[in-house]
PDB file of C-alpha atoms in Angstrom:
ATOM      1  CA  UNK A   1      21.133  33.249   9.677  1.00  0.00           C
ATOM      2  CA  UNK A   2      24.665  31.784   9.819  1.00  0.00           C
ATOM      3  CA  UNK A   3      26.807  31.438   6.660  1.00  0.00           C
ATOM      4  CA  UNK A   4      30.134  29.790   6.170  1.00  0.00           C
ATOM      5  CA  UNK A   5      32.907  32.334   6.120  1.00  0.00           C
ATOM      6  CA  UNK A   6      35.006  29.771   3.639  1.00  0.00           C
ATOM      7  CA  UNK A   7      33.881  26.974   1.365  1.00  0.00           C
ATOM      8  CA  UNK A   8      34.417  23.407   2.289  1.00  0.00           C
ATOM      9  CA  UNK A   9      36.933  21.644   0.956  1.00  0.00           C
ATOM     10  CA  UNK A  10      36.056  18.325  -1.044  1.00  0.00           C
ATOM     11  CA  UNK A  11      37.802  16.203   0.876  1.00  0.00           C
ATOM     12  CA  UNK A  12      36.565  17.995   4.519  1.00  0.00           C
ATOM     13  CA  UNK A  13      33.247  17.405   3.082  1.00  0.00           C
ATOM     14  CA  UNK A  14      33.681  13.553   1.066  1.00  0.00           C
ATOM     15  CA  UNK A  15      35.575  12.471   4.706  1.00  0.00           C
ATOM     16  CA  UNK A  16      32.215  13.430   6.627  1.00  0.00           C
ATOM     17  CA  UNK A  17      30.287  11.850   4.116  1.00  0.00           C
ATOM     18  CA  UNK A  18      32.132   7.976   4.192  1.00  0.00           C
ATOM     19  CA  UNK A  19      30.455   7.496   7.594  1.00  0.00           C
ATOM     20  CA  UNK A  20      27.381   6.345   5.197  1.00  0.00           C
ATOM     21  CA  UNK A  21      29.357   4.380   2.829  1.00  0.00           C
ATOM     22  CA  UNK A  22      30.285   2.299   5.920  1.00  0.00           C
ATOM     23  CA  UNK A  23      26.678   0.795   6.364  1.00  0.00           C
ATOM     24  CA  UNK A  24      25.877  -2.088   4.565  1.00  0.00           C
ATOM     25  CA  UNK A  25      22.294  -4.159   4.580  1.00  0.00           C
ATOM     26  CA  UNK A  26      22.213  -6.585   7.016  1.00  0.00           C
ATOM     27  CA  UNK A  27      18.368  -7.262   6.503  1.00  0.00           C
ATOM     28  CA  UNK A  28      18.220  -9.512   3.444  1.00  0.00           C
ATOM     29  CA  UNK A  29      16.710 -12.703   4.217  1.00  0.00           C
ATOM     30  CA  UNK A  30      15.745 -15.393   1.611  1.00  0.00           C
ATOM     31  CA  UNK A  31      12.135 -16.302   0.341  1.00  0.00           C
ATOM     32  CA  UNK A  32      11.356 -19.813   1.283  1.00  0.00           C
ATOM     33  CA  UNK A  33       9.829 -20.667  -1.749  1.00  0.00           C
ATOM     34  CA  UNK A  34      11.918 -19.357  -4.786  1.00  0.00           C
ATOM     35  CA  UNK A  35      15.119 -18.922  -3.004  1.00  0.00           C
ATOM     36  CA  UNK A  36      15.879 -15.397  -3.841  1.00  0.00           C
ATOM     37  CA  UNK A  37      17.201 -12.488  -1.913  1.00  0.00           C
ATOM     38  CA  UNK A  38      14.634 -10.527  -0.283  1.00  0.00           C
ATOM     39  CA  UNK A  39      13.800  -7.974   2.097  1.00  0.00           C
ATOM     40  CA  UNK A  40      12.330  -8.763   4.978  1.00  0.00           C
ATOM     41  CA  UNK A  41       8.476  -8.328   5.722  1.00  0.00           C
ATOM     42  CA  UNK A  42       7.592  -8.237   2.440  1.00  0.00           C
ATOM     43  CA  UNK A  43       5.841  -9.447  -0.639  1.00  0.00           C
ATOM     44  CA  UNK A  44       8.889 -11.862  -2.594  1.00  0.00           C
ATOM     45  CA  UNK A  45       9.320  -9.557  -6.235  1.00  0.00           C
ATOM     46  CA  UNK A  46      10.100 -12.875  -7.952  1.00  0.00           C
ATOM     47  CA  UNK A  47       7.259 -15.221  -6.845  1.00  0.00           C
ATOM     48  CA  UNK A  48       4.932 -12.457  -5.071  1.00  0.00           C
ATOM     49  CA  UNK A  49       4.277 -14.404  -2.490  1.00  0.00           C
ATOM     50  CA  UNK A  50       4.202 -13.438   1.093  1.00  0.00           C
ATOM     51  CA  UNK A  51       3.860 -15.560   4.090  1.00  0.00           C
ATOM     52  CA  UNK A  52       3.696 -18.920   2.741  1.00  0.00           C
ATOM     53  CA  UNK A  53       0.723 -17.360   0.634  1.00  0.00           C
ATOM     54  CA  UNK A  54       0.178 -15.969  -3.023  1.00  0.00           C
ATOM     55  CA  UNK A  55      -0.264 -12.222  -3.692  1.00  0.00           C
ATOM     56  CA  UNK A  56      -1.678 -11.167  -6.609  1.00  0.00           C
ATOM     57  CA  UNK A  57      -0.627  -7.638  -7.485  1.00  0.00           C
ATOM     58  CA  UNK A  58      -3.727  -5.128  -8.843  1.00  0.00           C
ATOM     59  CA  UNK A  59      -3.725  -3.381 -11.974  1.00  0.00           C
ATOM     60  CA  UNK A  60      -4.253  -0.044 -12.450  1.00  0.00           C
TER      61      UNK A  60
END
């Protein structure tokens, strides 16, 4: 099994890691009903609707 002859250095390892702190979300779209931020292809968390239509969430 290979191991690391010398520890990485914070910034060896924080510089490999700012690739990911690049990406932003492009995907939020807005629900037509409320007018909130959403994701898209699914159920709105402030009106639950989905669709055009109402989703009613089950309790468990």
């Amino acid at each position: 099994m290979a191991v690391p002859k010398r520890k990485t250095s914070k910034a060896k390892r924080d510089s490999r890691r700012a690739q990911n702190m690049k990406k932003t979300v492009s995907g939020i779209s807005i629900c037509p009903k409320c007018k909130e931020p959403k994701l898209p292809h699914r159920v709105c968390p402030t009106c639950n609707t989905y669709d055009g239509k109402s989703i009613v969430k089950e309790e468990a």
